[in-house]
Amino acid sequence: MGWVPDEWSIDHDTLIDAGGYVQKLKLYPYFDAAHYILTCISVRQDLGIEGISFSRKHPFSCWLSCMLMSFAGSFLSCFLLGEPIISPLKQHNDVILGSIVWYLIFYSPFDIVFKLANWFPVKIVLSVLKEIQRTHKIAAGVKHAGRIYPESYLVQIMVGVAKGAGSGVVKIVEQLARGTWIPTNHEILRPSFTTKACVIASLVFTLQRHSMYVTAPHDLVYLCVVGFFIYFKLTSLCLAVHDVLMPIENVLCAVFMGGIIDAFAKAVDATKQAIHSNRVMSEEEILANEREKMLKKKKAALQQQMSNGTDKKNN
């Protein structure tokens, strides 16, 4: 008798069917709306306490910032693949929905929509919907890049990451649209856990697509990636654990990126300095130091005499 009752067990086929069902979900309008809501909230929070006043003074810039962030993954993937960058805006339904969400987040009466969306239970639901949409975009990006560049695994991974976490890169352009720019604060220099997770998901989808090392059915892999994103997103919201990969990165960097060698070199230099400071000086070194002191005294005396002679002449 096991710890889990037999009626709770899930067989392999059920998981595959569940993955296929999740994969076939229609993203418009509910999943897309959740993405737009969280994106507009992030733009408003990035504006800080001046978010409301900025939206009143510069409504077009505010709207453009939200649209850039809402369609950031599509913009970036089109840029990487050499496709028209404006093509993500060809679906007027998406633009209208995103604009409605933007208006409600910034201009709703008594700020009720923004407060409701930031309410913790609602935010959890919105985050779950967004992570499902993120997985769909990554899988679609890898598949689309695989058709154009079937032999380039790197391009497929890059497009998948751009689809899932393009907002971090496009944020520089979004900040320029509203008059601010922080060049040292972007995903290339300081990648977030979301970007790292998108890299892992894109790698898994790419390997599974080419049947390399990942031989499980696509629906099952898709379901596992969805669960991966949802689990760590809920962990971040509920337990404030924002980057679970940081300890692993620190160990790998210490081993393979010169961390151990640099630490060893510093230890050797510190040991040499300690030995040199505690070492007893020889007679020759003592005499050399005394000679140097005497020369300094003679130079100082000569300079003083010359200055006194000059003063006398002037007088």
PDB file of C-alpha atoms in Angstrom:
ATOM      1  CA  MET A   1       0.000   0.000   0.000  1.00  0.00           C
ATOM      2  CA  GLY A   2       1.493   3.335  -1.085  1.00  0.00           C
ATOM      3  CA  TRP A   3       1.178   6.800   0.335  1.00  0.00           C
ATOM      4  CA  VAL A   4      -0.995   7.936  -2.583  1.00  0.00           C
ATOM      5  CA  PRO A   5      -4.381   6.262  -3.126  1.00  0.00           C
ATOM      6  CA  ASP A   6      -4.773   4.321  -6.349  1.00  0.00           C
ATOM      7  CA  GLU A   7      -7.607   6.520  -7.577  1.00  0.00           C
ATOM      8  CA  TRP A   8      -5.264   9.530  -7.461  1.00  0.00           C
ATOM      9  CA  SER A   9      -2.732   7.988  -9.835  1.00  0.00           C
ATOM     10  CA  ILE A  10      -2.490   9.478 -13.330  1.00  0.00           C
ATOM     11  CA  ASP A  11      -1.343   7.350 -16.209  1.00  0.00           C
ATOM     12  CA  HIS A  12       0.869   8.408 -19.094  1.00  0.00           C
ATOM     13  CA  ASP A  13      -1.947   8.772 -21.616  1.00  0.00           C
ATOM     14  CA  THR A  14      -3.914  11.090 -19.338  1.00  0.00           C
ATOM     15  CA  LEU A  15      -0.956  13.432 -19.039  1.00  0.00           C
ATOM     16  CA  ILE A  16      -0.508  13.452 -22.803  1.00  0.00           C
ATOM     17  CA  ASP A  17      -4.194  14.232 -23.295  1.00  0.00           C
ATOM     18  CA  ALA A  18      -3.967  17.038 -20.715  1.00  0.00           C
ATOM     19  CA  GLY A  19      -0.935  18.481 -22.498  1.00  0.00           C
ATOM     20  CA  GLY A  20      -2.761  18.381 -25.820  1.00  0.00           C
ATOM     21  CA  TYR A  21      -5.778  20.102 -24.275  1.00  0.00           C
ATOM     22  CA  VAL A  22      -3.653  22.878 -22.751  1.00  0.00           C
ATOM     23  CA  GLN A  23      -1.799  23.312 -26.018  1.00  0.00           C
ATOM     24  CA  LYS A  24      -5.035  23.776 -27.981  1.00  0.00           C
ATOM     25  CA  LEU A  25      -6.472  26.427 -25.674  1.00  0.00           C
ATOM     26  CA  LYS A  26      -7.477  29.637 -27.441  1.00  0.00           C
ATOM     27  CA  LEU A  27      -5.384  32.456 -26.080  1.00  0.00           C
ATOM     28  CA  TYR A  28      -7.698  35.246 -27.200  1.00  0.00           C
ATOM     29  CA  PRO A  29      -9.164  36.997 -25.288  1.00  0.00           C
ATOM     30  CA  TYR A  30      -8.645  35.728 -21.728  1.00  0.00           C
ATOM     31  CA  PHE A  31      -4.974  34.691 -21.772  1.00  0.00           C
ATOM     32  CA  ASP A  32      -3.990  37.696 -23.879  1.00  0.00           C
ATOM     33  CA  ALA A  33      -5.943  40.023 -21.585  1.00  0.00           C
ATOM     34  CA  ALA A  34      -4.075  38.652 -18.555  1.00  0.00           C
ATOM     35  CA  HIS A  35      -0.798  39.304 -20.334  1.00  0.00           C
ATOM     36  CA  TYR A  36      -1.812  42.865 -21.226  1.00  0.00           C
ATOM     37  CA  ILE A  37      -2.986  43.576 -17.674  1.00  0.00           C
ATOM     38  CA  LEU A  38       0.259  42.440 -16.053  1.00  0.00           C
ATOM     39  CA  THR A  39       2.313  44.237 -18.679  1.00  0.00           C
ATOM     40  CA  CYS A  40       0.504  47.556 -18.181  1.00  0.00           C
ATOM     41  CA  ILE A  41       0.859  47.131 -14.416  1.00  0.00           C
ATOM     42  CA  SER A  42       4.619  46.637 -14.807  1.00  0.00           C
ATOM     43  CA  VAL A  43       4.859  49.789 -16.948  1.00  0.00           C
ATOM     44  CA  ARG A  44       2.920  51.776 -14.365  1.00  0.00           C
ATOM     45  CA  GLN A  45       5.041  50.437 -11.512  1.00  0.00           C
ATOM     46  CA  ASP A  46       8.185  51.251 -13.471  1.00  0.00           C
ATOM     47  CA  LEU A  47       6.962  54.849 -13.736  1.00  0.00           C
ATOM     48  CA  GLY A  48       6.775  54.985  -9.933  1.00  0.00           C
ATOM     49  CA  ILE A  49       4.823  57.597  -8.063  1.00  0.00           C
ATOM     50  CA  GLU A  50       4.660  59.745 -11.207  1.00  0.00           C
ATOM     51  CA  GLY A  51       2.732  57.101 -13.133  1.00  0.00           C
ATOM     52  CA  ILE A  52      -0.644  58.804 -12.828  1.00  0.00           C
ATOM     53  CA  SER A  53       0.654  62.288 -13.632  1.00  0.00           C
ATOM     54  CA  PHE A  54       2.691  60.944 -16.555  1.00  0.00           C
ATOM     55  CA  SER A  55      -0.380  59.250 -18.038  1.00  0.00           C
ATOM     56  CA  ARG A  56      -2.289  62.553 -17.809  1.00  0.00           C
ATOM     57  CA  LYS A  57       0.467  64.660 -19.339  1.00  0.00           C
ATOM     58  CA  HIS A  58       1.695  62.199 -21.979  1.00  0.00           C
ATOM     59  CA  PRO A  59      -1.130  59.780 -22.873  1.00  0.00           C
ATOM     60  CA  PHE A  60       0.278  58.805 -26.273  1.00  0.00           C
ATOM     61  CA  SER A  61       3.725  58.052 -24.853  1.00  0.00           C
ATOM     62  CA  CYS A  62       2.098  56.015 -22.091  1.00  0.00           C
ATOM     63  CA  TRP A  63       0.010  54.060 -24.606  1.00  0.00           C
ATOM     64  CA  LEU A  64       3.006  53.474 -26.859  1.00  0.00           C
ATOM     65  CA  SER A  65       5.064  52.176 -23.933  1.00  0.00           C
ATOM     66  CA  CYS A  66       2.351  49.685 -23.009  1.00  0.00           C
ATOM     67  CA  MET A  67       1.963  48.515 -26.614  1.00  0.00           C
ATOM     68  CA  LEU A  68       5.719  48.073 -27.020  1.00  0.00           C
ATOM     69  CA  MET A  69       5.869  45.945 -23.895  1.00  0.00           C
ATOM     70  CA  SER A  70       2.685  44.014 -24.685  1.00  0.00           C
ATOM     71  CA  PHE A  71       3.942  42.958 -28.136  1.00  0.00           C
ATOM     72  CA  ALA A  72       7.639  42.969 -27.241  1.00  0.00           C
ATOM     73  CA  GLY A  73       8.181  39.272 -27.946  1.00  0.00           C
ATOM     74  CA  SER A  74       6.654  39.498 -31.409  1.00  0.00           C
ATOM     75  CA  PHE A  75       8.587  42.688 -32.234  1.00  0.00           C
ATOM     76  CA  LEU A  76      11.899  41.145 -31.192  1.00  0.00           C
ATOM     77  CA  SER A  77      11.321  37.821 -32.957  1.00  0.00           C
ATOM     78  CA  CYS A  78      10.371  39.624 -36.183  1.00  0.00           C
ATOM     79  CA  PHE A  79      13.558  41.680 -35.889  1.00  0.00           C
ATOM     80  CA  LEU A  80      15.676  38.542 -35.442  1.00  0.00           C
ATOM     81  CA  LEU A  81      14.059  36.724 -38.376  1.00  0.00           C
ATOM     82  CA  GLY A  82      14.133  39.696 -40.739  1.00  0.00           C
ATOM     83  CA  GLU A  83      10.363  39.977 -40.920  1.00  0.00           C
ATOM     84  CA  PRO A  84       8.387  43.261 -40.883  1.00  0.00           C
ATOM     85  CA  ILE A  85       8.610  44.564 -37.327  1.00  0.00           C
ATOM     86  CA  ILE A  86       5.169  46.149 -37.566  1.00  0.00           C
ATOM     87  CA  SER A  87       3.502  42.796 -38.348  1.00  0.00           C
ATOM     88  CA  PRO A  88       2.525  42.062 -34.688  1.00  0.00           C
ATOM     89  CA  LEU A  89       0.050  44.936 -34.947  1.00  0.00           C
ATOM     90  CA  LYS A  90      -1.739  43.535 -37.992  1.00  0.00           C
ATOM     91  CA  GLN A  91      -4.452  41.950 -35.821  1.00  0.00           C
ATOM     92  CA  HIS A  92      -6.679  44.859 -34.878  1.00  0.00           C
ATOM     93  CA  ASN A  93      -8.446  42.761 -32.213  1.00  0.00           C
ATOM     94  CA  ASP A  94      -5.211  42.416 -30.249  1.00  0.00           C
ATOM     95  CA  VAL A  95      -4.466  46.144 -30.495  1.00  0.00           C
ATOM     96  CA  ILE A  96      -7.994  47.073 -29.414  1.00  0.00           C
ATOM     97  CA  LEU A  97      -7.906  44.662 -26.468  1.00  0.00           C
ATOM     98  CA  GLY A  98      -4.495  45.925 -25.378  1.00  0.00           C
ATOM     99  CA  SER A  99      -5.664  49.537 -25.666  1.00  0.00           C
ATOM    100  CA  ILE A 100      -8.762  48.835 -23.578  1.00  0.00           C
ATOM    101  CA  VAL A 101      -6.645  47.214 -20.891  1.00  0.00           C
ATOM    102  CA  TRP A 102      -4.226  50.163 -20.962  1.00  0.00           C
ATOM    103  CA  TYR A 103      -7.055  52.632 -20.541  1.00  0.00           C
ATOM    104  CA  LEU A 104      -8.589  50.728 -17.622  1.00  0.00           C
ATOM    105  CA  ILE A 105      -5.265  50.360 -15.810  1.00  0.00           C
ATOM    106  CA  PHE A 106      -4.417  54.067 -16.048  1.00  0.00           C
ATOM    107  CA  TYR A 107      -7.776  55.842 -16.255  1.00  0.00           C
ATOM    108  CA  SER A 108     -10.402  53.736 -14.481  1.00  0.00           C
ATOM    109  CA  PRO A 109     -12.592  55.597 -11.943  1.00  0.00           C
ATOM    110  CA  PHE A 110     -11.049  55.620  -8.465  1.00  0.00           C
ATOM    111  CA  ASP A 111      -8.249  53.452  -9.875  1.00  0.00           C
ATOM    112  CA  ILE A 112     -10.409  50.407  -9.177  1.00  0.00           C
ATOM    113  CA  VAL A 113      -9.103  48.218 -12.020  1.00  0.00           C
ATOM    114  CA  PHE A 114      -5.472  48.721 -11.023  1.00  0.00           C
ATOM    115  CA  LYS A 115      -6.238  47.950  -7.386  1.00  0.00           C
ATOM    116  CA  LEU A 116      -8.296  44.892  -8.306  1.00  0.00           C
ATOM    117  CA  ALA A 117      -5.597  43.535 -10.611  1.00  0.00           C
ATOM    118  CA  ASN A 118      -3.017  43.977  -7.840  1.00  0.00           C
ATOM    119  CA  TRP A 119      -5.174  42.093  -5.355  1.00  0.00           C
ATOM    120  CA  PHE A 120      -3.203  38.973  -4.488  1.00  0.00           C
ATOM    121  CA  PRO A 121      -5.774  36.272  -5.468  1.00  0.00           C
ATOM    122  CA  VAL A 122      -6.491  38.014  -8.767  1.00  0.00           C
ATOM    123  CA  LYS A 123      -2.786  38.463  -9.440  1.00  0.00           C
ATOM    124  CA  ILE A 124      -2.186  34.745  -8.951  1.00  0.00           C
ATOM    125  CA  VAL A 125      -4.887  33.880 -11.492  1.00  0.00           C
ATOM    126  CA  LEU A 126      -3.536  36.418 -13.973  1.00  0.00           C
ATOM    127  CA  SER A 127       0.010  35.095 -13.509  1.00  0.00           C
ATOM    128  CA  VAL A 128      -1.087  31.507 -14.173  1.00  0.00           C
ATOM    129  CA  LEU A 129      -2.853  32.575 -17.370  1.00  0.00           C
ATOM    130  CA  LYS A 130       0.177  34.554 -18.489  1.00  0.00           C
ATOM    131  CA  GLU A 131       2.565  31.638 -17.926  1.00  0.00           C
ATOM    132  CA  ILE A 132       0.352  29.393 -20.061  1.00  0.00           C
ATOM    133  CA  GLN A 133       0.456  32.041 -22.787  1.00  0.00           C
ATOM    134  CA  ARG A 134       4.240  32.368 -22.386  1.00  0.00           C
ATOM    135  CA  THR A 135       4.711  28.648 -22.971  1.00  0.00           C
ATOM    136  CA  HIS A 136       2.519  28.819 -26.075  1.00  0.00           C
ATOM    137  CA  LYS A 137       4.568  31.710 -27.477  1.00  0.00           C
ATOM    138  CA  ILE A 138       7.887  29.945 -26.828  1.00  0.00           C
ATOM    139  CA  ALA A 139       6.714  26.752 -28.517  1.00  0.00           C
ATOM    140  CA  ALA A 140       5.308  28.725 -31.455  1.00  0.00           C
ATOM    141  CA  GLY A 141       8.542  30.724 -31.775  1.00  0.00           C
ATOM    142  CA  VAL A 142      10.724  27.600 -31.834  1.00  0.00           C
ATOM    143  CA  LYS A 143       8.420  25.978 -34.382  1.00  0.00           C
ATOM    144  CA  HIS A 144       8.341  29.058 -36.616  1.00  0.00           C
ATOM    145  CA  ALA A 145      12.127  29.497 -36.527  1.00  0.00           C
ATOM    146  CA  GLY A 146      12.544  25.766 -37.213  1.00  0.00           C
ATOM    147  CA  ARG A 147      10.688  26.140 -40.500  1.00  0.00           C
ATOM    148  CA  ILE A 148      12.925  29.007 -41.653  1.00  0.00           C
ATOM    149  CA  TYR A 149      16.240  27.770 -40.216  1.00  0.00           C
ATOM    150  CA  PRO A 150      15.834  24.015 -39.715  1.00  0.00           C
ATOM    151  CA  GLU A 151      19.569  23.427 -39.242  1.00  0.00           C
ATOM    152  CA  SER A 152      20.230  26.232 -36.769  1.00  0.00           C
ATOM    153  CA  TYR A 153      19.412  25.259 -33.207  1.00  0.00           C
ATOM    154  CA  LEU A 154      20.781  28.552 -31.902  1.00  0.00           C
ATOM    155  CA  VAL A 155      18.352  30.621 -33.986  1.00  0.00           C
ATOM    156  CA  GLN A 156      15.423  28.497 -32.815  1.00  0.00           C
ATOM    157  CA  ILE A 157      16.415  28.955 -29.175  1.00  0.00           C
ATOM    158  CA  MET A 158      16.941  32.701 -29.606  1.00  0.00           C
ATOM    159  CA  VAL A 159      13.548  33.187 -31.254  1.00  0.00           C
ATOM    160  CA  GLY A 160      11.877  31.118 -28.538  1.00  0.00           C
ATOM    161  CA  VAL A 161      13.506  33.252 -25.841  1.00  0.00           C
ATOM    162  CA  ALA A 162      12.544  36.433 -27.702  1.00  0.00           C
ATOM    163  CA  LYS A 163       8.933  35.289 -27.859  1.00  0.00           C
ATOM    164  CA  GLY A 164       8.785  34.409 -24.172  1.00  0.00           C
ATOM    165  CA  ALA A 165      10.934  37.131 -22.599  1.00  0.00           C
ATOM    166  CA  GLY A 166      11.269  39.855 -25.217  1.00  0.00           C
ATOM    167  CA  SER A 167       9.930  42.546 -22.915  1.00  0.00           C
ATOM    168  CA  GLY A 168      13.186  42.632 -20.967  1.00  0.00           C
ATOM    169  CA  VAL A 169      15.179  43.534 -24.102  1.00  0.00           C
ATOM    170  CA  VAL A 170      12.582  45.853 -25.652  1.00  0.00           C
ATOM    171  CA  LYS A 171      12.314  47.678 -22.324  1.00  0.00           C
ATOM    172  CA  ILE A 172      15.207  49.927 -23.389  1.00  0.00           C
ATOM    173  CA  VAL A 173      13.159  51.156 -26.360  1.00  0.00           C
ATOM    174  CA  GLU A 174      10.080  51.468 -24.157  1.00  0.00           C
ATOM    175  CA  GLN A 175      11.995  53.666 -21.715  1.00  0.00           C
ATOM    176  CA  LEU A 176      13.124  55.886 -24.590  1.00  0.00           C
ATOM    177  CA  ALA A 177       9.485  56.272 -25.659  1.00  0.00           C
ATOM    178  CA  ARG A 178       8.685  57.870 -22.310  1.00  0.00           C
ATOM    179  CA  GLY A 179      11.832  59.950 -22.010  1.00  0.00           C
ATOM    180  CA  THR A 180      13.984  57.844 -19.697  1.00  0.00           C
ATOM    181  CA  TRP A 181      16.866  55.512 -20.378  1.00  0.00           C
ATOM    182  CA  ILE A 182      18.864  53.337 -18.004  1.00  0.00           C
ATOM    183  CA  PRO A 183      21.527  51.638 -20.183  1.00  0.00           C
ATOM    184  CA  THR A 184      22.883  49.446 -17.396  1.00  0.00           C
ATOM    185  CA  ASN A 185      19.509  47.955 -16.520  1.00  0.00           C
ATOM    186  CA  HIS A 186      18.476  45.436 -19.162  1.00  0.00           C
ATOM    187  CA  GLU A 187      18.213  41.684 -19.622  1.00  0.00           C
ATOM    188  CA  ILE A 188      21.470  41.210 -21.502  1.00  0.00           C
ATOM    189  CA  LEU A 189      23.541  42.475 -18.556  1.00  0.00           C
ATOM    190  CA  ARG A 190      21.298  41.262 -15.730  1.00  0.00           C
ATOM    191  CA  PRO A 191      18.981  38.522 -16.990  1.00  0.00           C
ATOM    192  CA  SER A 192      16.016  37.768 -14.776  1.00  0.00           C
ATOM    193  CA  PHE A 193      14.828  34.298 -13.840  1.00  0.00           C
ATOM    194  CA  THR A 194      12.076  34.592 -16.467  1.00  0.00           C
ATOM    195  CA  THR A 195      14.666  34.996 -19.226  1.00  0.00           C
ATOM    196  CA  LYS A 196      16.711  32.095 -17.904  1.00  0.00           C
ATOM    197  CA  ALA A 197      13.599  29.915 -17.688  1.00  0.00           C
ATOM    198  CA  CYS A 198      12.708  30.854 -21.271  1.00  0.00           C
ATOM    199  CA  VAL A 199      16.186  29.766 -22.368  1.00  0.00           C
ATOM    200  CA  ILE A 200      15.667  26.385 -20.682  1.00  0.00           C
ATOM    201  CA  ALA A 201      12.177  25.988 -22.187  1.00  0.00           C
ATOM    202  CA  SER A 202      13.383  26.948 -25.674  1.00  0.00           C
ATOM    203  CA  LEU A 203      16.260  24.483 -25.388  1.00  0.00           C
ATOM    204  CA  VAL A 204      13.884  21.705 -24.333  1.00  0.00           C
ATOM    205  CA  PHE A 205      11.474  22.416 -27.189  1.00  0.00           C
ATOM    206  CA  THR A 206      14.321  22.570 -29.692  1.00  0.00           C
ATOM    207  CA  LEU A 207      15.811  19.266 -28.554  1.00  0.00           C
ATOM    208  CA  GLN A 208      12.396  17.632 -28.485  1.00  0.00           C
ATOM    209  CA  ARG A 209      11.604  18.933 -31.972  1.00  0.00           C
ATOM    210  CA  HIS A 210      14.740  17.314 -33.364  1.00  0.00           C
ATOM    211  CA  SER A 211      14.412  14.190 -31.152  1.00  0.00           C
ATOM    212  CA  MET A 212      17.721  14.877 -29.450  1.00  0.00           C
ATOM    213  CA  TYR A 213      17.986  13.787 -25.806  1.00  0.00           C
ATOM    214  CA  VAL A 214      14.282  14.627 -25.270  1.00  0.00           C
ATOM    215  CA  THR A 215      12.249  11.801 -26.772  1.00  0.00           C
ATOM    216  CA  ALA A 216       9.005  12.280 -24.833  1.00  0.00           C
ATOM    217  CA  PRO A 217       5.820  13.194 -26.751  1.00  0.00           C
ATOM    218  CA  HIS A 218       5.421  16.868 -27.528  1.00  0.00           C
ATOM    219  CA  ASP A 219       2.160  17.184 -25.576  1.00  0.00           C
ATOM    220  CA  LEU A 220       3.794  15.763 -22.459  1.00  0.00           C
ATOM    221  CA  VAL A 221       6.820  18.062 -22.814  1.00  0.00           C
ATOM    222  CA  TYR A 222       4.489  21.006 -23.311  1.00  0.00           C
ATOM    223  CA  LEU A 223       2.565  20.159 -20.139  1.00  0.00           C
ATOM    224  CA  CYS A 224       5.795  19.838 -18.150  1.00  0.00           C
ATOM    225  CA  VAL A 225       7.038  23.231 -19.363  1.00  0.00           C
ATOM    226  CA  VAL A 226       3.702  24.831 -18.424  1.00  0.00           C
ATOM    227  CA  GLY A 227       3.946  23.298 -14.958  1.00  0.00           C
ATOM    228  CA  PHE A 228       7.550  24.488 -14.682  1.00  0.00           C
ATOM    229  CA  PHE A 229       6.613  28.108 -15.395  1.00  0.00           C
ATOM    230  CA  ILE A 230       3.521  28.093 -13.181  1.00  0.00           C
ATOM    231  CA  TYR A 231       5.319  26.460 -10.253  1.00  0.00           C
ATOM    232  CA  PHE A 232       8.189  28.931 -10.141  1.00  0.00           C
ATOM    233  CA  LYS A 233       5.897  31.899 -10.747  1.00  0.00           C
ATOM    234  CA  LEU A 234       3.742  30.922  -7.776  1.00  0.00           C
ATOM    235  CA  THR A 235       6.907  30.358  -5.746  1.00  0.00           C
ATOM    236  CA  SER A 236       8.027  33.882  -6.594  1.00  0.00           C
ATOM    237  CA  LEU A 237       4.666  35.401  -5.649  1.00  0.00           C
ATOM    238  CA  CYS A 238       3.971  33.391  -2.501  1.00  0.00           C
ATOM    239  CA  LEU A 239       7.455  32.790  -1.091  1.00  0.00           C
ATOM    240  CA  ALA A 240       9.394  35.715  -2.604  1.00  0.00           C
ATOM    241  CA  VAL A 241      11.923  33.313  -4.174  1.00  0.00           C
ATOM    242  CA  HIS A 242      12.838  35.255  -7.299  1.00  0.00           C
ATOM    243  CA  ASP A 243      15.790  33.341  -8.757  1.00  0.00           C
ATOM    244  CA  VAL A 244      16.303  29.689  -7.848  1.00  0.00           C
ATOM    245  CA  LEU A 245      19.098  29.360 -10.422  1.00  0.00           C
ATOM    246  CA  MET A 246      21.389  31.863  -8.700  1.00  0.00           C
ATOM    247  CA  PRO A 247      23.141  29.317  -6.394  1.00  0.00           C
ATOM    248  CA  ILE A 248      23.780  27.003  -9.358  1.00  0.00           C
ATOM    249  CA  GLU A 249      25.127  29.914 -11.397  1.00  0.00           C
ATOM    250  CA  ASN A 250      27.480  30.944  -8.601  1.00  0.00           C
ATOM    251  CA  VAL A 251      28.937  27.436  -8.385  1.00  0.00           C
ATOM    252  CA  LEU A 252      29.325  27.081 -12.163  1.00  0.00           C
ATOM    253  CA  CYS A 253      30.919  30.516 -12.481  1.00  0.00           C
ATOM    254  CA  ALA A 254      33.330  29.737  -9.657  1.00  0.00           C
ATOM    255  CA  VAL A 255      34.365  26.461 -11.302  1.00  0.00           C
ATOM    256  CA  PHE A 256      34.357  27.259 -15.027  1.00  0.00           C
ATOM    257  CA  MET A 257      34.540  31.078 -15.302  1.00  0.00           C
ATOM    258  CA  GLY A 258      37.781  31.685 -13.439  1.00  0.00           C
ATOM    259  CA  GLY A 259      36.355  32.248  -9.963  1.00  0.00           C
ATOM    260  CA  ILE A 260      38.526  29.624  -8.263  1.00  0.00           C
ATOM    261  CA  ILE A 261      41.656  30.746 -10.137  1.00  0.00           C
ATOM    262  CA  ASP A 262      41.082  34.401  -9.205  1.00  0.00           C
ATOM    263  CA  ALA A 263      40.496  33.487  -5.571  1.00  0.00           C
ATOM    264  CA  PHE A 264      43.689  31.389  -5.546  1.00  0.00           C
ATOM    265  CA  ALA A 265      45.686  34.255  -7.082  1.00  0.00           C
ATOM    266  CA  LYS A 266      44.384  36.685  -4.458  1.00  0.00           C
ATOM    267  CA  ALA A 267      45.271  34.226  -1.695  1.00  0.00           C
ATOM    268  CA  VAL A 268      48.823  33.866  -3.066  1.00  0.00           C
ATOM    269  CA  ASP A 269      49.262  37.664  -3.259  1.00  0.00           C
ATOM    270  CA  ALA A 270      47.950  38.101   0.287  1.00  0.00           C
ATOM    271  CA  THR A 271      50.351  35.425   1.535  1.00  0.00           C
ATOM    272  CA  LYS A 272      53.297  37.089  -0.187  1.00  0.00           C
ATOM    273  CA  GLN A 273      52.421  40.459   1.335  1.00  0.00           C
ATOM    274  CA  ALA A 274      52.068  38.920   4.791  1.00  0.00           C
ATOM    275  CA  ILE A 275      55.427  37.174   4.497  1.00  0.00           C
ATOM    276  CA  HIS A 276      57.089  40.333   3.213  1.00  0.00           C
ATOM    277  CA  SER A 277      55.675  42.464   6.051  1.00  0.00           C
ATOM    278  CA  ASN A 278      56.755  39.989   8.772  1.00  0.00           C
ATOM    279  CA  ARG A 279      60.200  39.205   7.300  1.00  0.00           C
ATOM    280  CA  VAL A 280      63.328  40.397   9.223  1.00  0.00           C
ATOM    281  CA  MET A 281      65.323  42.871   7.136  1.00  0.00           C
ATOM    282  CA  SER A 282      68.952  42.062   6.329  1.00  0.00           C
ATOM    283  CA  GLU A 283      71.926  44.352   7.145  1.00  0.00           C
ATOM    284  CA  GLU A 284      72.247  45.474   3.522  1.00  0.00           C
ATOM    285  CA  GLU A 285      68.580  46.498   3.397  1.00  0.00           C
ATOM    286  CA  ILE A 286      68.961  48.383   6.711  1.00  0.00           C
ATOM    287  CA  LEU A 287      72.050  50.237   5.416  1.00  0.00           C
ATOM    288  CA  ALA A 288      70.269  51.054   2.131  1.00  0.00           C
ATOM    289  CA  ASN A 289      67.328  52.513   4.032  1.00  0.00           C
ATOM    290  CA  GLU A 290      69.670  54.575   6.202  1.00  0.00           C
ATOM    291  CA  ARG A 291      71.498  55.912   3.133  1.00  0.00           C
ATOM    292  CA  GLU A 292      68.189  56.850   1.547  1.00  0.00           C
ATOM    293  CA  LYS A 293      67.148  58.721   4.699  1.00  0.00           C
ATOM    294  CA  MET A 294      70.485  60.585   4.825  1.00  0.00           C
ATOM    295  CA  LEU A 295      70.194  61.608   1.165  1.00  0.00           C
ATOM    296  CA  LYS A 296      66.704  62.940   1.763  1.00  0.00           C
ATOM    297  CA  LYS A 297      67.944  64.990   4.741  1.00  0.00           C
ATOM    298  CA  LYS A 298      70.847  66.428   2.720  1.00  0.00           C
ATOM    299  CA  LYS A 299      68.524  67.396  -0.153  1.00  0.00           C
ATOM    300  CA  ALA A 300      66.133  69.061   2.265  1.00  0.00           C
ATOM    301  CA  ALA A 301      69.007  70.988   3.914  1.00  0.00           C
ATOM    302  CA  LEU A 302      70.363  72.156   0.530  1.00  0.00           C
ATOM    303  CA  GLN A 303      66.928  73.322  -0.582  1.00  0.00           C
ATOM    304  CA  GLN A 304      66.491  75.232   2.680  1.00  0.00           C
ATOM    305  CA  GLN A 305      69.918  76.912   2.281  1.00  0.00           C
ATOM    306  CA  MET A 306      69.142  77.897  -1.291  1.00  0.00           C
ATOM    307  CA  SER A 307      65.802  79.343  -0.271  1.00  0.00           C
ATOM    308  CA  ASN A 308      67.439  81.323   2.575  1.00  0.00           C
ATOM    309  CA  GLY A 309      70.092  82.701   0.176  1.00  0.00           C
ATOM    310  CA  THR A 310      67.414  83.796  -2.278  1.00  0.00           C
ATOM    311  CA  ASP A 311      65.531  85.575   0.487  1.00  0.00           C
ATOM    312  CA  LYS A 312      68.675  87.463   1.548  1.00  0.00           C
ATOM    313  CA  LYS A 313      69.349  88.623  -2.020  1.00  0.00           C
ATOM    314  CA  ASN A 314      65.820  89.874  -2.339  1.00  0.00           C
ATOM    315  CA  ASN A 315      66.110  91.752   0.931  1.00  0.00           C
TER     316      ASN A 315
END
